[in-house]
Amino acid sequence: MTEVEPQEDTEYLEDAEEEQEAAIEGEVYEYPEENGLDSAVRQLQEVQDKEFVEVRLPADIVAEAQQAWQAFIGSAGSRDAAGEAIYAAVFESAPSLQSLFKTARSVMALRFMNGLNSIISSAASPSVLKTQVETLGFQHLDLEVTIPRVVIFRDAIINLLQMEVGARFTTKARLGFLSLLNYVGGAYIYIRREYAVRIKIIASSWRTANNKAADFMDQGEENKDEGEEGEEEEETAEGEGEGGEGERGKANKADAEREEETRRDTKDSKDEARASGEASNKNSNHTKVPTTFNEMFLFNGAVMGFANSLWMSIILEQFDAMVTNVANSNRLQEECDVLSLVLAKYRGTINLSEFKAVMLASMRSLVPKDWNGDHEVAWGWLWENVERMLKNLMGKPQVQEKALERFIMSLTEDASNFLR
């Protein structure tokens, strides 16, 4: 009997959620037909996960949704308080999603707030909205987003706004939030499903690149070993000759050394040219072959004229961690956070698009047989998303440093010792 009861409760909750979803989707909203854009709004009354394209909502619907959002932040008193309210609404209304809340409450609340604010703020520009949603979808690749979960999250947000804003949450504002949240949720599902192929390409080509680098290293070690073996054979032969000839062999060796010294001191142009050629060949034979992705990157960077862009080396130190954690949004965000702190100390111009050019050239060199258009798209997509994440953080460490300094200075001695 104890095993059956939880199942009945679960079925009851699912039925209730389905009824709630049907009630909301069944509502009919009246909006001006003369805008000529109502088809997009009608389509987005449901979660659309079959395609991810730009969407243009009517200006009046976007305006009222933005006004309602600002009224919500004002009623909460601060952005932090608004984020806490969103967190509580989603967490309490969706027991089945509580297992996904692994980050600290304050951090998750801030992410909710920043994500929703960026979506609402860019709702008037289809291209900007699509880019923003794609970036957020990239950061949620490790979460299994489904239509029922999107509906639960959407309803929690809409109900919270209805309760907090009241009459200012008009029909158009509600319709705007319904359309935007359905659009974002469907985009998350689409990105996770369709871009999984890109993640596989990135992972496989990164392994190939590292294996190719290892092959270069093994080949270099083999050549080095062969050279050492040749030198040992020559030394052995000379030793045997000296033992066989006795004093005569020593005399011949001394004569040979004197002749060699004479040749080194000769100023003849032909000998100088020959010596120069030999030196050049020696240097070329001992030129270090790039044996890692980082070395190949630095080599290509120097060839492409970016030898003085020292900031690239800073990114290289964490690039492997970024690539290997491309499907782990939290870890990737942490890597970008740390990298932004290090880059904030760099005194000079940083052009992140230059890194992409050198990175692609290096990958083409290390994965020549498998590289194709899909690889180009996948790696370009990876860096474009990382670049957007870094640009969102640039300039913030300086401000955060001052705030952190004020916070530490305000601590008592006991609190400061505890923090340490």
Short mmCIF file of C-alpha atoms in Angstrom, two decimals:
data_model
loop_
_atom_site.label_atom_id
_atom_site.label_comp_id
_atom_site.label_asym_id
_atom_site.label_seq_id
_atom_site.Cartn_x
_atom_site.Cartn_y
_atom_site.Cartn_z
CA MET A 1 0.00 0.00 0.00
CA THR A 2 2.86 2.35 0.80
CA GLU A 3 4.29 1.87 -2.69
CA VAL A 4 1.02 2.74 -4.45
CA GLU A 5 0.23 6.00 -2.66
CA PRO A 6 3.20 8.04 -4.01
CA GLN A 7 2.27 6.96 -7.52
CA GLU A 8 -1.30 8.17 -7.02
CA ASP A 9 -0.02 11.49 -5.67
CA THR A 10 2.31 11.88 -8.63
CA GLU A 11 -0.47 11.15 -11.08
CA TYR A 12 -2.68 13.68 -9.31
CA LEU A 13 0.02 16.37 -9.53
CA GLU A 14 0.61 15.64 -13.19
CA ASP A 15 -3.11 15.87 -13.92
CA ALA A 16 -3.28 19.17 -12.06
CA GLU A 17 -0.34 20.55 -14.02
CA GLU A 18 -1.91 19.46 -17.30
CA GLU A 19 -5.23 21.06 -16.37
CA GLN A 20 -3.47 24.28 -15.39
CA GLU A 21 -1.53 24.32 -18.65
CA ALA A 22 -4.67 23.64 -20.68
CA ALA A 23 -6.52 26.43 -18.88
CA ILE A 24 -3.80 28.95 -19.65
CA GLU A 25 -3.38 27.86 -23.26
CA GLY A 26 -7.14 27.88 -23.70
CA GLU A 27 -7.45 31.55 -22.81
CA VAL A 28 -8.11 33.85 -25.74
CA TYR A 29 -6.41 37.23 -25.77
CA GLU A 30 -7.64 40.18 -27.75
CA TYR A 31 -4.97 42.30 -29.44
CA PRO A 32 -4.98 44.74 -32.37
CA GLU A 33 -5.20 43.04 -35.75
CA GLU A 34 -3.83 46.06 -37.65
CA ASN A 35 -0.27 45.35 -36.49
CA GLY A 36 -0.10 42.51 -38.99
CA LEU A 37 2.21 40.62 -36.64
CA ASP A 38 -0.38 38.74 -34.60
CA SER A 39 0.52 35.43 -36.30
CA ALA A 40 3.84 35.34 -34.41
CA VAL A 41 2.05 35.99 -31.14
CA ARG A 42 -0.57 33.34 -31.83
CA GLN A 43 2.13 30.81 -32.66
CA LEU A 44 4.05 31.59 -29.45
CA GLN A 45 1.09 30.88 -27.21
CA GLU A 46 2.60 27.40 -27.17
CA VAL A 47 6.20 26.26 -26.76
CA GLN A 48 7.82 25.99 -30.21
CA ASP A 49 10.84 23.67 -30.28
CA LYS A 50 10.91 22.70 -33.97
CA GLU A 51 12.83 25.77 -35.12
CA PHE A 52 14.82 28.66 -33.73
CA VAL A 53 14.36 31.83 -35.73
CA GLU A 54 14.03 35.53 -35.08
CA VAL A 55 10.66 36.59 -33.72
CA ARG A 56 9.10 40.05 -33.88
CA LEU A 57 6.38 40.86 -31.36
CA PRO A 58 4.03 43.84 -31.69
CA ALA A 59 5.53 47.01 -30.24
CA ASP A 60 2.61 47.66 -27.87
CA ILE A 61 2.83 44.15 -26.41
CA VAL A 62 6.59 44.49 -25.89
CA ALA A 63 6.18 47.94 -24.31
CA GLU A 64 3.57 46.78 -21.80
CA ALA A 65 5.61 43.69 -20.92
CA GLN A 66 8.65 45.88 -20.26
CA GLN A 67 6.57 48.30 -18.16
CA ALA A 68 5.22 45.42 -16.09
CA TRP A 69 8.74 44.11 -15.58
CA GLN A 70 9.98 47.48 -14.34
CA ALA A 71 6.94 47.72 -12.06
CA PHE A 72 7.80 44.30 -10.63
CA ILE A 73 11.41 45.34 -9.89
CA GLY A 74 10.12 48.54 -8.30
CA SER A 75 7.64 46.71 -6.11
CA ALA A 76 10.36 44.28 -4.97
CA GLY A 77 12.57 47.17 -3.87
CA SER A 78 15.76 45.99 -5.58
CA ARG A 79 17.02 43.67 -8.25
CA ASP A 80 18.34 41.29 -5.61
CA ALA A 81 14.96 41.10 -3.91
CA ALA A 82 13.27 40.56 -7.27
CA GLY A 83 15.66 37.70 -8.01
CA GLU A 84 14.91 36.12 -4.64
CA ALA A 85 11.17 36.37 -5.35
CA ILE A 86 11.61 34.66 -8.73
CA TYR A 87 13.71 31.91 -7.18
CA ALA A 88 11.13 31.28 -4.47
CA ALA A 89 8.26 31.23 -6.96
CA VAL A 90 9.94 28.71 -9.26
CA PHE A 91 11.32 26.58 -6.44
CA GLU A 92 8.04 26.34 -4.53
CA SER A 93 5.79 25.83 -7.56
CA ALA A 94 7.90 23.05 -9.06
CA PRO A 95 8.90 20.33 -6.56
CA SER A 96 9.94 18.12 -9.46
CA LEU A 97 12.53 20.72 -10.53
CA GLN A 98 14.11 21.26 -7.14
CA SER A 99 16.78 18.65 -7.87
CA LEU A 100 18.10 20.95 -10.62
CA PHE A 101 18.80 23.75 -8.13
CA LYS A 102 22.38 22.82 -7.29
CA THR A 103 23.84 26.33 -7.13
CA ALA A 104 23.64 28.55 -4.05
CA ARG A 105 20.29 30.31 -3.69
CA SER A 106 21.72 33.83 -3.96
CA VAL A 107 23.71 32.96 -7.09
CA MET A 108 20.78 31.21 -8.75
CA ALA A 109 18.46 34.11 -7.91
CA LEU A 110 20.91 36.53 -9.51
CA ARG A 111 21.09 34.37 -12.64
CA PHE A 112 17.30 34.25 -12.89
CA MET A 113 17.16 38.01 -12.57
CA ASN A 114 19.91 38.74 -15.08
CA GLY A 115 18.61 36.23 -17.61
CA LEU A 116 15.03 37.45 -17.53
CA ASN A 117 16.11 41.08 -17.54
CA SER A 118 18.25 40.56 -20.65
CA ILE A 119 15.38 38.81 -22.43
CA ILE A 120 12.80 41.50 -21.60
CA SER A 121 15.22 44.31 -22.44
CA SER A 122 16.04 42.91 -25.88
CA ALA A 123 12.46 41.89 -26.78
CA ALA A 124 12.04 44.83 -29.16
CA SER A 125 14.96 43.75 -31.37
CA PRO A 126 14.52 40.31 -33.02
CA SER A 127 18.22 39.86 -33.87
CA VAL A 128 19.44 40.94 -30.43
CA LEU A 129 16.81 38.77 -28.74
CA LYS A 130 17.82 35.71 -30.76
CA THR A 131 21.51 36.25 -29.95
CA GLN A 132 20.75 36.70 -26.27
CA VAL A 133 18.57 33.58 -26.13
CA GLU A 134 21.20 31.56 -28.00
CA THR A 135 23.81 32.60 -25.44
CA LEU A 136 21.53 31.60 -22.58
CA GLY A 137 20.73 28.32 -24.32
CA PHE A 138 24.45 27.64 -24.66
CA GLN A 139 24.76 28.09 -20.89
CA HIS A 140 21.97 25.55 -20.29
CA LEU A 141 23.26 22.73 -22.47
CA ASP A 142 23.76 20.44 -19.49
CA LEU A 143 20.12 20.76 -18.36
CA GLU A 144 17.41 18.55 -19.77
CA VAL A 145 14.84 21.18 -20.71
CA THR A 146 11.45 19.78 -21.72
CA ILE A 147 8.13 21.34 -22.67
CA PRO A 148 6.43 20.42 -19.34
CA ARG A 149 9.31 22.00 -17.43
CA VAL A 150 9.10 25.13 -19.57
CA VAL A 151 5.37 25.35 -18.83
CA ILE A 152 5.98 25.04 -15.08
CA PHE A 153 8.66 27.74 -15.13
CA ARG A 154 6.56 30.02 -17.37
CA ASP A 155 3.45 29.73 -15.21
CA ALA A 156 5.43 30.40 -12.03
CA ILE A 157 6.83 33.64 -13.46
CA ILE A 158 3.49 34.83 -14.84
CA ASN A 159 1.64 34.07 -11.61
CA LEU A 160 4.31 35.91 -9.60
CA LEU A 161 4.03 39.00 -11.79
CA GLN A 162 0.23 38.88 -11.61
CA MET A 163 0.38 38.77 -7.82
CA GLU A 164 3.06 41.46 -7.38
CA VAL A 165 2.09 43.95 -10.09
CA GLY A 166 -1.68 43.53 -9.97
CA ALA A 167 -3.68 45.70 -12.36
CA ARG A 168 -0.50 46.91 -14.09
CA PHE A 169 0.02 43.37 -15.40
CA THR A 170 -2.37 43.91 -18.30
CA THR A 171 -3.60 41.40 -20.85
CA LYS A 172 -0.97 42.56 -23.34
CA ALA A 173 1.77 42.36 -20.74
CA ARG A 174 0.68 38.84 -19.86
CA LEU A 175 0.60 37.90 -23.53
CA GLY A 176 4.08 39.37 -23.99
CA PHE A 177 5.55 37.31 -21.16
CA LEU A 178 3.73 34.20 -22.35
CA SER A 179 5.18 34.61 -25.86
CA LEU A 180 8.71 35.43 -24.71
CA LEU A 181 8.96 32.61 -22.17
CA ASN A 182 7.57 30.10 -24.67
CA TYR A 183 10.07 31.34 -27.24
CA VAL A 184 13.00 31.04 -24.82
CA GLY A 185 11.95 27.60 -23.57
CA GLY A 186 11.50 26.24 -27.08
CA ALA A 187 14.89 27.68 -28.05
CA TYR A 188 16.58 25.92 -25.12
CA ILE A 189 15.11 22.59 -26.24
CA TYR A 190 16.08 23.20 -29.87
CA ILE A 191 19.63 24.26 -29.02
CA ARG A 192 20.24 21.28 -26.76
CA ARG A 193 18.90 18.87 -29.38
CA GLU A 194 20.38 20.34 -32.55
CA TYR A 195 23.66 21.66 -31.19
CA ALA A 196 24.53 18.32 -29.59
CA VAL A 197 26.10 17.43 -32.95
CA ARG A 198 28.39 20.44 -32.69
CA ILE A 199 29.47 19.42 -29.22
CA LYS A 200 30.36 15.94 -30.50
CA ILE A 201 32.38 17.47 -33.34
CA ILE A 202 34.24 19.73 -30.93
CA ALA A 203 35.01 16.86 -28.57
CA SER A 204 36.19 14.46 -31.29
CA SER A 205 38.31 17.02 -33.15
CA TRP A 206 39.87 18.21 -29.89
CA ARG A 207 40.90 14.63 -29.13
CA THR A 208 42.29 14.31 -32.66
CA ALA A 209 44.24 17.55 -32.28
CA ASN A 210 45.78 16.41 -29.02
CA ASN A 211 46.62 13.00 -30.47
CA LYS A 212 48.22 14.68 -33.48
CA ALA A 213 50.30 16.80 -31.13
CA ALA A 214 51.34 13.64 -29.29
CA ASP A 215 52.34 12.08 -32.60
CA PHE A 216 54.49 15.10 -33.38
CA MET A 217 56.13 14.76 -29.99
CA ASP A 218 56.76 11.02 -30.45
CA GLN A 219 58.23 11.62 -33.89
CA GLY A 220 60.54 14.27 -32.52
CA GLU A 221 61.72 11.95 -29.77
CA GLU A 222 62.35 9.16 -32.31
CA ASN A 223 64.47 11.48 -34.46
CA LYS A 224 66.38 12.57 -31.40
CA ASP A 225 66.99 8.95 -30.38
CA GLU A 226 68.18 8.07 -33.89
CA GLY A 227 70.62 10.99 -33.83
CA GLU A 228 72.00 9.93 -30.47
CA GLU A 229 72.41 6.35 -31.69
CA GLY A 230 74.33 7.58 -34.76
CA GLU A 231 76.66 9.64 -32.60
CA GLU A 232 77.30 6.66 -30.33
CA GLU A 233 78.15 4.47 -33.35
CA GLU A 234 80.61 7.07 -34.66
CA GLU A 235 82.27 7.38 -31.27
CA THR A 236 82.54 3.58 -31.05
CA ALA A 237 84.11 3.36 -34.48
CA GLU A 238 86.62 6.09 -33.63
CA GLY A 239 87.49 4.29 -30.40
CA GLU A 240 88.12 1.05 -32.24
CA GLY A 241 90.27 2.80 -34.83
CA GLU A 242 92.37 4.45 -32.15
CA GLY A 243 92.85 1.14 -30.38
CA GLY A 244 93.99 -0.58 -33.60
CA GLU A 245 96.43 2.05 -34.83
CA GLY A 246 97.97 3.02 -31.50
CA GLU A 247 100.23 6.06 -31.57
CA ARG A 248 99.80 6.49 -35.32
CA GLY A 249 96.03 6.86 -34.81
CA LYS A 250 96.60 9.55 -32.18
CA ALA A 251 98.90 11.43 -34.53
CA ASN A 252 96.36 11.27 -37.35
CA LYS A 253 93.67 12.52 -35.00
CA ALA A 254 95.83 15.46 -33.95
CA ASP A 255 96.49 16.33 -37.60
CA ALA A 256 92.78 16.14 -38.35
CA GLU A 257 92.01 18.52 -35.46
CA ARG A 258 94.59 21.03 -36.73
CA GLU A 259 93.12 20.85 -40.24
CA GLU A 260 89.62 21.40 -38.85
CA GLU A 261 90.81 24.45 -36.93
CA THR A 262 92.44 25.79 -40.08
CA ARG A 263 89.22 25.37 -42.03
CA ARG A 264 87.27 27.28 -39.36
CA ASP A 265 89.70 30.17 -39.56
CA THR A 266 89.66 30.36 -43.37
CA LYS A 267 88.16 33.58 -44.77
CA ASP A 268 87.55 32.24 -48.22
CA SER A 269 84.11 33.33 -49.46
CA LYS A 270 83.27 29.91 -50.72
CA ASP A 271 83.97 28.34 -47.35
CA GLU A 272 82.00 31.10 -45.62
CA ALA A 273 78.99 30.52 -47.86
CA ARG A 274 79.25 26.80 -47.31
CA ALA A 275 79.53 27.32 -43.55
CA SER A 276 76.55 29.65 -43.63
CA GLY A 277 74.51 27.09 -45.52
CA GLU A 278 75.46 24.36 -43.10
CA ALA A 279 74.51 26.56 -40.16
CA SER A 280 71.20 27.38 -41.76
CA ASN A 281 70.45 23.71 -42.37
CA LYS A 282 71.45 22.90 -38.82
CA ASN A 283 69.10 25.54 -37.42
CA SER A 284 66.25 24.38 -39.63
CA ASN A 285 66.80 20.78 -38.57
CA HIS A 286 66.71 21.77 -34.91
CA THR A 287 63.71 24.14 -35.22
CA LYS A 288 61.21 23.09 -32.59
CA VAL A 289 58.16 21.47 -34.16
CA PRO A 290 54.90 22.45 -32.37
CA THR A 291 53.99 19.46 -30.23
CA THR A 292 50.87 20.81 -28.48
CA PHE A 293 47.86 22.88 -29.46
CA ASN A 294 49.27 25.79 -27.49
CA GLU A 295 52.58 25.65 -29.36
CA MET A 296 50.79 25.36 -32.69
CA PHE A 297 48.63 28.32 -31.70
CA LEU A 298 51.63 30.47 -30.77
CA PHE A 299 53.40 29.46 -33.98
CA ASN A 300 50.41 30.42 -36.13
CA GLY A 301 49.89 33.57 -34.09
CA ALA A 302 53.44 34.68 -34.82
CA VAL A 303 53.02 33.91 -38.52
CA MET A 304 49.73 35.84 -38.64
CA GLY A 305 51.28 38.88 -36.95
CA PHE A 306 49.92 38.46 -33.42
CA ALA A 307 53.22 37.70 -31.68
CA ASN A 308 52.85 40.79 -29.48
CA SER A 309 49.27 39.95 -28.43
CA LEU A 310 50.33 38.55 -25.08
CA TRP A 311 46.74 38.31 -23.86
CA MET A 312 46.29 35.28 -26.12
CA SER A 313 48.64 33.29 -23.88
CA ILE A 314 46.38 34.07 -20.93
CA ILE A 315 43.38 32.56 -22.72
CA LEU A 316 45.44 29.58 -23.88
CA GLU A 317 46.10 28.59 -20.28
CA GLN A 318 42.37 27.96 -19.78
CA PHE A 319 41.30 27.07 -23.30
CA ASP A 320 41.58 23.32 -22.75
CA ALA A 321 39.30 23.54 -19.69
CA MET A 322 36.76 25.52 -21.74
CA VAL A 323 36.71 23.03 -24.59
CA THR A 324 36.49 19.94 -22.40
CA ASN A 325 33.63 21.49 -20.39
CA VAL A 326 31.65 22.90 -23.30
CA ALA A 327 28.62 20.84 -22.27
CA ASN A 328 28.94 21.77 -18.58
CA SER A 329 27.45 25.24 -18.36
CA ASN A 330 28.33 25.90 -14.72
CA ARG A 331 31.97 24.88 -15.15
CA LEU A 332 32.28 26.82 -18.41
CA GLN A 333 30.84 29.92 -16.73
CA GLU A 334 33.36 29.53 -13.90
CA GLU A 335 36.22 29.30 -16.40
CA CYS A 336 35.01 32.49 -18.09
CA ASP A 337 34.65 34.22 -14.72
CA VAL A 338 38.22 33.35 -13.73
CA LEU A 339 39.56 34.28 -17.16
CA SER A 340 37.84 37.67 -17.02
CA LEU A 341 39.55 38.38 -13.69
CA VAL A 342 42.96 37.59 -15.18
CA LEU A 343 42.29 39.57 -18.36
CA ALA A 344 41.24 42.55 -16.23
CA LYS A 345 44.88 42.85 -15.11
CA TYR A 346 46.13 43.02 -18.70
CA ARG A 347 47.15 46.49 -19.80
CA GLY A 348 46.59 46.68 -23.51
CA THR A 349 44.05 46.21 -26.28
CA ILE A 350 42.19 42.88 -26.39
CA ASN A 351 40.49 41.86 -29.62
CA LEU A 352 38.85 38.51 -28.96
CA SER A 353 38.00 37.93 -32.63
CA GLU A 354 41.74 37.65 -33.36
CA PHE A 355 41.92 34.64 -31.06
CA LYS A 356 39.23 32.92 -33.13
CA ALA A 357 41.22 33.34 -36.36
CA VAL A 358 44.40 31.85 -34.88
CA MET A 359 42.48 29.09 -33.12
CA LEU A 360 40.77 27.96 -36.32
CA ALA A 361 44.08 28.02 -38.22
CA SER A 362 45.68 25.85 -35.55
CA MET A 363 42.82 23.35 -35.55
CA ARG A 364 42.98 23.08 -39.34
CA SER A 365 46.68 22.25 -39.05
CA LEU A 366 46.14 19.58 -36.40
CA VAL A 367 43.00 18.00 -37.90
CA PRO A 368 43.70 18.20 -41.65
CA LYS A 369 41.97 14.99 -42.76
CA ASP A 370 38.68 15.33 -40.87
CA TRP A 371 38.29 19.11 -41.02
CA ASN A 372 35.28 20.31 -43.02
CA GLY A 373 32.55 22.93 -42.98
CA ASP A 374 30.83 21.37 -39.97
CA HIS A 375 34.03 21.68 -37.95
CA GLU A 376 34.36 25.31 -39.01
CA VAL A 377 30.81 26.05 -37.87
CA ALA A 378 31.11 24.12 -34.60
CA TRP A 379 34.35 25.74 -33.46
CA GLY A 380 33.22 29.17 -34.61
CA TRP A 381 30.00 28.68 -32.64
CA LEU A 382 31.96 27.67 -29.54
CA TRP A 383 34.20 30.70 -29.59
CA GLU A 384 31.40 33.14 -30.44
CA ASN A 385 29.51 32.03 -27.34
CA VAL A 386 32.61 32.16 -25.15
CA GLU A 387 33.42 35.59 -26.58
CA ARG A 388 29.95 36.89 -25.70
CA MET A 389 30.29 35.53 -22.17
CA LEU A 390 33.67 37.21 -21.75
CA LYS A 391 32.45 40.52 -23.17
CA ASN A 392 29.57 40.53 -20.69
CA LEU A 393 32.15 40.29 -17.89
CA MET A 394 34.72 42.76 -19.20
CA GLY A 395 34.96 45.92 -17.14
CA LYS A 396 33.08 44.41 -14.20
CA PRO A 397 36.09 43.13 -12.18
CA GLN A 398 37.31 46.70 -11.60
CA VAL A 399 33.93 47.71 -10.18
CA GLN A 400 33.60 44.48 -8.22
CA GLU A 401 37.08 44.93 -6.78
CA LYS A 402 36.08 48.26 -5.22
CA ALA A 403 32.86 46.79 -3.82
CA LEU A 404 34.77 43.81 -2.43
CA GLU A 405 37.32 46.11 -0.82
CA ARG A 406 34.57 48.11 0.89
CA PHE A 407 32.96 44.88 2.09
CA ILE A 408 36.20 43.53 3.56
CA MET A 409 36.98 46.84 5.25
CA SER A 410 33.54 46.79 6.89
CA LEU A 411 34.10 43.37 8.49
CA THR A 412 34.94 43.00 12.14
CA GLU A 413 38.19 41.38 13.16
CA ASP A 414 36.44 38.11 14.07
CA ALA A 415 34.49 38.06 10.79
CA SER A 416 37.64 38.81 8.84
CA ASN A 417 39.50 35.98 10.53
CA PHE A 418 36.58 33.62 9.85
CA LEU A 419 36.57 34.63 6.17
CA ARG A 420 40.27 33.84 5.91
#
